[in-house]
Amino acid sequence: MTAPATERHANRTRGVAPLLASTAISVTGDGAFIAAAPLLAAALTSSPVAVSTVTAGFYVPWLAFGLPAGALADRWPRRRVMVVADLVRAFMLAALVAAILAGLISVPLLVAVVVCVGIAQCFFDSAAQAIIPAVVGRDKDVLAHVNGRYWALDTTGRAIVRPEQGTTFRGRRCFLPRISRSRPAATSKSPC
C-alpha cells in the first residue's frame, strides 16, 4: 500500500476496535446468560417444560422481532441503538438479580427477562452488523476483514460459556445461590 492508502485504511479502521470490543462483551454476556438461565430454571422447578420454556425464550424474540428490529436499526442511529439495547439488557439482568436476592424469582419472571433480553439482543446485533460499513467505509477488502473479525468474535463469545458446559456444574449445584431455591437455606438440601 502507498502512504496515502495506508493512512486512509488507518482512518477507516480507527473505530473498529471499540465496535469489536463492545460486540465481544455483549456476545460473551449472551453466551453466559444462555447457559445460566436454564440452570436457574432447573433450580427453581423440576418441570422439563418450564426449563424448555426458558430456553425457547432465547429464540422467540428472533422469530417475532428479528425483522422489525433490523428494519428499525437501519433507520435509527446505530450507535445509539447499540447503547440503548445494552442498557436495557443490563437493567433487565439487574432486575433479575434483585428478584433472586429478594426471593421473588419465578419461572414466569425468568421467561419474561429472557424474552426482554432477547428483544434487546435483536436490536444490538442488527445495529452492530449494520454499523460496520459506516465505520470502515465500502472497501470490499476492509469490509471482508472486519466482518470476519466481527463474526469470529460473535461465534467465540457466544461459545465461551455454552449450555453444555454449564450443565457440567449442574450436578454439583454449588455455584447456584441457595436463595435462588424457593425454600429457606436452613431446610435446603444442598450437596455442597
Coordinates of N, CA and C in Angstrom, one line a residue:
M1 N 0.8 -1.2 0.0 CA 0.0 0.0 0.0 C 0.9 1.2 0.0
T2 N 0.4 2.2 -0.7 CA 1.1 3.5 -0.7 C 0.8 4.2 0.6
A3 N 1.6 5.3 0.9 CA 1.4 6.0 2.1 C 0.0 6.6 2.3
P4 N -0.6 7.3 1.2 CA -1.9 7.8 1.4 C -2.9 6.7 1.6
A5 N -2.7 5.5 0.9 CA -3.7 4.4 1.0 C -3.6 3.8 2.4
T6 N -2.4 3.7 3.0 CA -2.2 3.3 4.3 C -2.9 4.2 5.3
E7 N -2.8 5.5 5.1 CA -3.4 6.5 6.0 C -4.9 6.4 5.9
R8 N -5.5 6.2 4.7 CA -6.9 6.1 4.6 C -7.4 4.8 5.3
H9 N -6.6 3.7 5.1 CA -7.0 2.5 5.8 C -7.0 2.6 7.3
A10 N -6.0 3.3 7.8 CA -5.9 3.5 9.3 C -7.1 4.4 9.7
N11 N -7.4 5.4 9.0 CA -8.6 6.3 9.4 C -9.9 5.5 9.3
R12 N -10.0 4.6 8.4 CA -11.3 3.8 8.3 C -11.4 2.8 9.4
T13 N -10.3 2.2 9.8 CA -10.4 1.1 10.8 C -10.2 1.6 12.2
R14 N -10.1 2.9 12.4 CA -9.9 3.5 13.7 C -11.1 3.2 14.7
G15 N -12.3 3.2 14.2 CA -13.5 2.9 15.0 C -13.8 1.5 15.1
V16 N -13.0 0.6 14.5 CA -13.3 -0.8 14.6 C -13.1 -1.4 16.0
A17 N -12.0 -1.0 16.6 CA -11.7 -1.6 17.9 C -12.8 -1.4 19.0
P18 N -13.4 -0.2 19.1 CA -14.5 -0.1 20.1 C -15.7 -0.9 19.7
L19 N -16.0 -1.0 18.4 CA -17.1 -1.8 17.9 C -16.9 -3.2 18.2
L20 N -15.7 -3.8 17.9 CA -15.4 -5.2 18.1 C -15.4 -5.5 19.6
A21 N -14.9 -4.5 20.4 CA -14.8 -4.7 21.9 C -16.3 -4.8 22.4
S22 N -17.1 -3.8 22.0 CA -18.5 -3.8 22.5 C -19.2 -5.1 22.1
T23 N -19.0 -5.5 20.9 CA -19.6 -6.8 20.4 C -19.1 -8.0 21.2
A24 N -17.8 -8.1 21.5 CA -17.2 -9.2 22.2 C -17.8 -9.2 23.6
I25 N -17.9 -8.1 24.3 CA -18.5 -8.1 25.6 C -20.0 -8.5 25.6
S26 N -20.7 -8.0 24.7 CA -22.1 -8.3 24.6 C -22.4 -9.7 24.3
V27 N -21.7 -10.3 23.3 CA -22.0 -11.7 23.0 C -21.5 -12.7 24.0
T28 N -20.4 -12.3 24.7 CA -19.9 -13.2 25.8 C -21.0 -13.2 26.9
G29 N -21.5 -12.0 27.2 CA -22.6 -12.0 28.2 C -23.8 -12.8 27.8
D30 N -24.1 -12.7 26.5 CA -25.2 -13.5 25.9 C -25.0 -15.0 26.1
G31 N -23.7 -15.4 25.8 CA -23.4 -16.8 26.0 C -23.5 -17.3 27.4
A32 N -23.1 -16.5 28.3 CA -23.2 -16.8 29.8 C -24.6 -16.9 30.2
F33 N -25.4 -15.9 29.8 CA -26.8 -15.9 30.1 C -27.6 -17.1 29.5
I34 N -27.3 -17.5 28.3 CA -27.9 -18.6 27.7 C -27.6 -19.9 28.4
A35 N -26.4 -19.9 29.0 CA -26.0 -21.1 29.8 C -26.7 -21.1 31.2
A36 N -26.7 -19.9 31.8 CA -27.2 -19.8 33.2 C -28.7 -19.8 33.4
A37 N -29.4 -19.2 32.5 CA -30.9 -19.1 32.7 C -31.6 -20.4 32.8
P38 N -31.3 -21.4 31.9 CA -32.0 -22.7 32.1 C -31.5 -23.4 33.3
L39 N -30.3 -23.2 33.8 CA -29.8 -23.8 35.0 C -30.6 -23.2 36.2
L40 N -30.8 -21.9 36.1 CA -31.6 -21.3 37.2 C -33.0 -21.8 37.2
A41 N -33.6 -22.0 36.0 CA -34.9 -22.6 35.9 C -35.0 -24.0 36.5
A42 N -33.9 -24.7 36.2 CA -33.9 -26.1 36.7 C -33.8 -26.1 38.3
A43 N -33.1 -25.1 38.8 CA -33.0 -25.0 40.3 C -34.4 -24.5 40.9
L44 N -35.2 -23.9 40.1 CA -36.5 -23.4 40.6 C -37.6 -24.4 40.5
T45 N -37.5 -25.3 39.5 CA -38.5 -26.3 39.3 C -38.0 -27.6 38.7
S46 N -38.7 -28.6 38.9 CA -38.3 -29.9 38.3 C -39.0 -30.2 37.0
S47 N -39.8 -29.2 36.5 CA -40.6 -29.4 35.3 C -39.7 -29.2 34.0
P48 N -39.6 -30.2 33.2 CA -38.8 -30.0 32.0 C -39.4 -29.0 31.0
V49 N -40.8 -28.9 31.1 CA -41.5 -28.0 30.2 C -41.1 -26.5 30.6
A50 N -41.0 -26.3 31.9 CA -40.6 -24.9 32.3 C -39.2 -24.6 31.9
V51 N -38.3 -25.5 32.1 CA -36.9 -25.3 31.7 C -36.8 -25.1 30.2
S52 N -37.6 -25.9 29.4 CA -37.6 -25.7 28.0 C -38.2 -24.4 27.6
T53 N -39.2 -23.9 28.3 CA -39.8 -22.6 28.0 C -38.8 -21.5 28.2
V54 N -37.9 -21.6 29.2 CA -36.9 -20.6 29.4 C -35.9 -20.6 28.2
T55 N -35.5 -21.8 27.8 CA -34.6 -22.0 26.7 C -35.2 -21.4 25.4
A56 N -36.5 -21.7 25.2 CA -37.2 -21.2 24.0 C -37.3 -19.7 24.0
G57 N -37.3 -19.1 25.2 CA -37.4 -17.7 25.3 C -36.2 -17.0 24.7
F58 N -35.1 -17.7 24.5 CA -34.0 -17.0 23.8 C -34.2 -16.9 22.3
Y59 N -35.0 -17.8 21.7 CA -35.1 -17.8 20.3 C -36.4 -17.2 19.8
V60 N -37.4 -17.1 20.6 CA -38.7 -16.5 20.2 C -38.5 -15.0 19.8
P61 N -37.7 -14.2 20.5 CA -37.6 -12.8 20.0 C -37.0 -12.7 18.6
W62 N -36.2 -13.6 18.2 CA -35.6 -13.6 16.8 C -36.7 -13.9 15.8
L63 N -37.6 -14.8 16.1 CA -38.7 -15.1 15.2 C -39.7 -13.9 15.2
A64 N -40.0 -13.3 16.3 CA -41.1 -12.3 16.3 C -40.6 -10.9 16.1
F65 N -39.3 -10.6 16.5 CA -38.8 -9.2 16.4 C -37.6 -9.0 15.5
G66 N -37.0 -10.1 15.0 CA -35.8 -10.0 14.2 C -35.9 -9.1 13.0
L67 N -36.9 -9.3 12.2 CA -37.1 -8.4 11.0 C -37.4 -7.0 11.4
P68 N -38.4 -6.7 12.3 CA -38.7 -5.3 12.6 C -37.5 -4.7 13.3
A69 N -36.7 -5.4 14.1 CA -35.6 -4.8 14.8 C -34.5 -4.4 13.8
G70 N -34.3 -5.3 12.8 CA -33.3 -5.0 11.7 C -33.7 -3.8 10.9
A71 N -35.0 -3.7 10.6 CA -35.5 -2.5 9.8 C -35.4 -1.2 10.6
L72 N -35.7 -1.3 11.9 CA -35.6 -0.1 12.7 C -34.1 0.3 13.0
A73 N -33.3 -0.7 13.2 CA -31.9 -0.4 13.4 C -31.3 0.2 12.2
D74 N -31.8 -0.1 11.0 CA -31.3 0.6 9.8 C -31.7 2.1 9.7
R75 N -32.8 2.4 10.3 CA -33.4 3.8 10.3 C -32.9 4.6 11.4
W76 N -32.6 4.0 12.5 CA -32.2 4.8 13.7 C -30.7 4.9 13.8
P77 N -30.2 5.9 14.6 CA -28.7 5.9 14.8 C -28.2 4.6 15.4
R78 N -27.4 4.0 14.7 CA -27.0 2.6 15.1 C -26.2 2.6 16.4
R79 N -25.3 3.5 16.6 CA -24.6 3.5 17.9 C -25.5 3.7 19.1
R80 N -26.5 4.6 18.9 CA -27.4 4.8 20.0 C -28.3 3.5 20.2
V81 N -28.7 2.9 19.2 CA -29.4 1.6 19.3 C -28.6 0.6 20.1
M82 N -27.3 0.5 19.8 CA -26.5 -0.5 20.5 C -26.4 -0.2 21.9
V83 N -26.2 1.1 22.2 CA -26.0 1.5 23.6 C -27.3 1.3 24.4
V84 N -28.4 1.7 23.8 CA -29.7 1.5 24.5 C -30.0 0.1 24.7
A85 N -29.8 -0.8 23.7 CA -30.0 -2.2 23.8 C -29.2 -2.8 24.9
D86 N -27.9 -2.4 25.0 CA -27.1 -3.0 26.1 C -27.6 -2.4 27.5
L87 N -28.0 -1.2 27.5 CA -28.5 -0.7 28.8 C -29.8 -1.4 29.2
V88 N -30.7 -1.7 28.3 CA -31.9 -2.4 28.6 C -31.5 -3.8 29.1
R89 N -30.6 -4.5 28.4 CA -30.2 -5.8 28.9 C -29.6 -5.7 30.3
A90 N -28.8 -4.7 30.6 CA -28.2 -4.6 31.9 C -29.2 -4.3 32.9
F91 N -30.2 -3.5 32.6 CA -31.3 -3.2 33.6 C -32.1 -4.5 33.8
M92 N -32.4 -5.2 32.8 CA -33.2 -6.5 33.0 C -32.4 -7.5 33.8
L93 N -31.2 -7.6 33.6 CA -30.4 -8.5 34.4 C -30.2 -8.1 35.8
A94 N -30.1 -6.8 36.0 CA -30.0 -6.2 37.4 C -31.4 -6.5 38.1
A95 N -32.5 -6.3 37.4 CA -33.8 -6.6 38.0 C -33.9 -8.1 38.3
L96 N -33.3 -9.0 37.5 CA -33.4 -10.4 37.7 C -32.5 -10.7 39.0
V97 N -31.4 -10.1 39.1 CA -30.5 -10.3 40.3 C -31.3 -9.8 41.6
A98 N -31.9 -8.7 41.5 CA -32.7 -8.2 42.6 C -33.8 -9.1 43.0
A99 N -34.5 -9.7 42.0 CA -35.6 -10.6 42.3 C -35.0 -11.9 42.9
I100 N -33.9 -12.3 42.5 CA -33.2 -13.5 43.1 C -32.9 -13.2 44.6
L101 N -32.2 -12.1 44.8 CA -31.8 -11.7 46.2 C -33.0 -11.5 47.1
A102 N -34.1 -11.0 46.5 CA -35.3 -10.8 47.3 C -36.2 -12.0 47.5
G103 N -35.8 -13.1 46.8 CA -36.5 -14.4 46.9 C -37.8 -14.3 46.1
L104 N -37.9 -13.4 45.2 CA -39.1 -13.3 44.3 C -39.0 -13.9 43.0
I105 N -38.0 -14.7 42.7 CA -37.7 -15.2 41.4 C -38.7 -16.4 41.2
S106 N -39.2 -16.4 39.9 CA -40.1 -17.5 39.5 C -39.8 -17.8 38.0
V107 N -40.3 -18.9 37.6 CA -40.0 -19.2 36.2 C -40.7 -18.2 35.2
P108 N -42.0 -17.8 35.4 CA -42.5 -16.8 34.5 C -41.7 -15.5 34.5
L109 N -41.2 -15.1 35.6 CA -40.4 -13.9 35.7 C -39.1 -14.1 34.9
L110 N -38.5 -15.3 35.1 CA -37.3 -15.6 34.3 C -37.5 -15.6 32.8
V111 N -38.7 -16.2 32.4 CA -39.0 -16.2 31.0 C -39.2 -14.8 30.5
A112 N -39.8 -13.9 31.2 CA -40.0 -12.5 30.8 C -38.7 -11.8 30.6
V113 N -37.8 -12.0 31.6 CA -36.5 -11.4 31.5 C -35.7 -11.9 30.2
V114 N -35.8 -13.2 30.0 CA -35.1 -13.8 28.9 C -35.6 -13.3 27.6
V115 N -36.9 -13.1 27.5 CA -37.5 -12.6 26.2 C -37.1 -11.1 26.0
C116 N -37.2 -10.3 27.1 CA -36.8 -8.9 27.0 C -35.3 -8.8 26.6
V117 N -34.5 -9.6 27.2 CA -33.0 -9.6 26.8 C -32.9 -10.0 25.4
G118 N -33.7 -11.0 25.0 CA -33.6 -11.4 23.6 C -34.0 -10.4 22.6
I119 N -35.1 -9.6 22.9 CA -35.5 -8.5 22.1 C -34.4 -7.4 22.0
A120 N -33.8 -7.1 23.1 CA -32.7 -6.1 23.0 C -31.5 -6.7 22.2
Q121 N -31.3 -8.0 22.3 CA -30.2 -8.6 21.5 C -30.5 -8.5 20.0
C122 N -31.8 -8.6 19.6 CA -32.2 -8.4 18.2 C -31.8 -7.0 17.7
F123 N -32.0 -6.0 18.5 CA -31.6 -4.7 18.1 C -30.1 -4.5 18.1
F124 N -29.4 -5.0 19.2 CA -28.0 -4.8 19.2 C -27.3 -5.4 18.1
D125 N -27.6 -6.7 17.8 CA -27.0 -7.5 16.8 C -27.2 -6.9 15.4
S126 N -28.4 -6.4 15.2 CA -28.8 -5.8 13.9 C -28.0 -4.5 13.7
A127 N -27.9 -3.7 14.7 CA -27.2 -2.4 14.6 C -25.7 -2.6 14.5
A128 N -25.2 -3.6 15.3 CA -23.7 -3.8 15.2 C -23.3 -4.3 13.8
Q129 N -24.1 -5.1 13.2 CA -23.7 -5.6 11.9 C -23.9 -4.4 10.9
A130 N -24.9 -3.6 11.0 CA -25.2 -2.5 10.1 C -24.2 -1.4 10.2
I131 N -23.6 -1.2 11.3 CA -22.7 -0.1 11.5 C -21.3 -0.3 10.9
I132 N -21.0 -1.5 10.6 CA -19.7 -1.8 10.1 C -19.3 -1.0 8.9
P133 N -20.2 -0.9 7.8 CA -19.8 -0.1 6.7 C -19.7 1.4 7.0
A134 N -20.5 1.9 8.0 CA -20.3 3.3 8.3 C -19.0 3.5 9.0
V135 N -18.5 2.5 9.7 CA -17.2 2.7 10.4 C -16.0 2.6 9.5
V136 N -16.0 1.6 8.6 CA -14.9 1.3 7.8 C -14.9 1.7 6.4
G137 N -16.1 2.1 5.9 CA -16.3 2.5 4.5 C -16.7 1.3 3.7
R138 N -16.7 1.5 2.4 CA -17.2 0.5 1.5 C -16.2 -0.3 0.8
D139 N -14.9 -0.2 1.1 CA -13.9 -1.0 0.5 C -14.1 -2.5 0.8
K140 N -14.2 -3.3 -0.2 CA -14.6 -4.7 0.0 C -13.6 -5.5 0.8
D141 N -12.3 -5.2 0.6 CA -11.3 -5.9 1.3 C -11.4 -5.6 2.8
V142 N -11.5 -4.3 3.1 CA -11.6 -3.9 4.6 C -12.9 -4.5 5.2
L143 N -14.0 -4.4 4.4 CA -15.3 -4.9 4.9 C -15.2 -6.4 5.2
A144 N -14.6 -7.1 4.3 CA -14.5 -8.6 4.5 C -13.6 -8.9 5.7
H145 N -12.5 -8.1 5.9 CA -11.7 -8.4 7.0 C -12.4 -8.1 8.3
V146 N -13.1 -6.9 8.4 CA -13.8 -6.5 9.6 C -15.0 -7.5 9.9
N147 N -15.7 -7.8 8.8 CA -16.8 -8.8 9.0 C -16.3 -10.1 9.5
G148 N -15.2 -10.6 9.0 CA -14.6 -11.8 9.5 C -14.3 -11.7 11.0
R149 N -13.7 -10.6 11.4 CA -13.3 -10.5 12.8 C -14.6 -10.4 13.6
Y150 N -15.6 -9.6 13.1 CA -16.9 -9.5 13.9 C -17.5 -10.9 14.1
W151 N -17.6 -11.7 13.1 CA -18.3 -13.0 13.2 C -17.4 -14.0 14.0
A152 N -16.1 -13.8 13.9 CA -15.3 -14.7 14.8 C -15.5 -14.4 16.3
L153 N -15.6 -13.1 16.6 CA -15.9 -12.7 18.0 C -17.2 -13.1 18.4
D154 N -18.2 -13.0 17.5 CA -19.6 -13.3 17.8 C -19.7 -14.8 18.1
T155 N -19.1 -15.6 17.3 CA -19.2 -17.1 17.5 C -18.4 -17.5 18.7
T156 N -17.2 -17.0 18.9 CA -16.4 -17.3 20.0 C -17.0 -16.8 21.3
G157 N -17.5 -15.6 21.3 CA -18.1 -15.0 22.5 C -19.3 -15.8 23.0
R158 N -20.2 -16.2 22.1 CA -21.4 -17.0 22.5 C -21.0 -18.4 22.9
A159 N -19.8 -18.9 22.5 CA -19.4 -20.3 22.8 C -18.5 -20.4 24.0
I160 N -18.1 -19.3 24.6 CA -17.2 -19.3 25.8 C -17.9 -20.1 26.9
V161 N -19.1 -19.7 27.2 CA -19.9 -20.4 28.2 C -21.1 -21.0 27.5
R162 N -21.0 -22.2 27.1 CA -22.1 -22.8 26.4 C -23.0 -23.6 27.4
P163 N -24.3 -23.8 27.0 CA -25.2 -24.5 27.8 C -24.6 -25.9 28.2
E164 N -23.9 -26.6 27.3 CA -23.4 -27.9 27.5 C -22.3 -27.8 28.7
Q165 N -21.5 -26.7 28.6 CA -20.5 -26.5 29.7 C -21.2 -26.2 31.0
G166 N -22.2 -25.4 30.9 CA -22.9 -25.1 32.2 C -23.5 -26.3 32.9
T167 N -24.0 -27.3 32.1 CA -24.6 -28.4 32.7 C -23.6 -29.3 33.4
T168 N -22.3 -29.1 33.2 CA -21.3 -29.9 33.9 C -21.3 -29.5 35.4
F169 N -21.7 -28.2 35.6 CA -21.8 -27.7 37.0 C -23.1 -28.0 37.6
R170 N -24.1 -28.5 36.8 CA -25.4 -28.7 37.3 C -25.4 -29.8 38.4
G171 N -24.7 -30.8 38.2 CA -24.7 -31.9 39.2 C -24.2 -31.5 40.5
R172 N -23.3 -30.5 40.6 CA -22.8 -30.1 41.9 C -23.7 -29.1 42.5
R173 N -24.3 -28.2 41.7 CA -25.3 -27.2 42.2 C -24.6 -26.2 43.2
C174 N -23.3 -26.3 43.3 CA -22.6 -25.4 44.3 C -22.6 -24.0 43.8
F175 N -22.6 -23.8 42.6 CA -22.5 -22.4 42.1 C -23.8 -21.7 42.1
L176 N -24.9 -22.4 42.2 CA -26.2 -21.8 42.3 C -26.4 -21.2 43.7
P177 N -26.9 -20.0 43.8 CA -27.1 -19.4 45.1 C -28.2 -20.1 45.8
R178 N -28.1 -20.4 47.1 CA -29.1 -21.0 47.9 C -30.4 -20.2 47.9
I179 N -30.3 -18.9 47.8 CA -31.5 -18.1 47.8 C -32.3 -18.2 46.5
S180 N -31.7 -18.8 45.5 CA -32.5 -19.0 44.2 C -33.5 -20.1 44.4
R181 N -33.3 -21.0 45.4 CA -34.2 -22.0 45.6 C -35.4 -21.5 46.4
S182 N -36.6 -22.0 46.1 CA -37.7 -21.4 46.7 C -38.0 -21.9 48.2
R183 N -37.0 -22.3 48.9 CA -37.2 -22.7 50.3 C -36.0 -22.1 51.1
P184 N -36.2 -21.9 52.4 CA -35.2 -21.3 53.2 C -33.9 -22.1 53.2
A185 N -32.8 -21.4 53.4 CA -31.5 -22.1 53.3 C -31.3 -23.1 54.4
A186 N -32.0 -23.0 55.6 CA -31.9 -23.9 56.7 C -32.5 -25.3 56.3
T187 N -33.5 -25.3 55.5 CA -34.1 -26.6 55.1 C -33.7 -27.0 53.7
S188 N -32.8 -26.2 53.1 CA -32.3 -26.6 51.8 C -31.4 -27.8 51.8
K189 N -31.6 -28.8 51.0 CA -30.7 -29.9 50.9 C -29.7 -29.7 49.8
S190 N -28.6 -29.2 50.1 CA -27.6 -28.9 49.1 C -26.5 -29.9 49.1
P191 N -26.0 -30.4 48.0 CA -24.9 -31.4 48.0 C -23.6 -30.7 48.3
C192 N -23.5 -29.5 48.5 CA -22.3 -28.8 48.7 C -21.8 -28.8 50.1

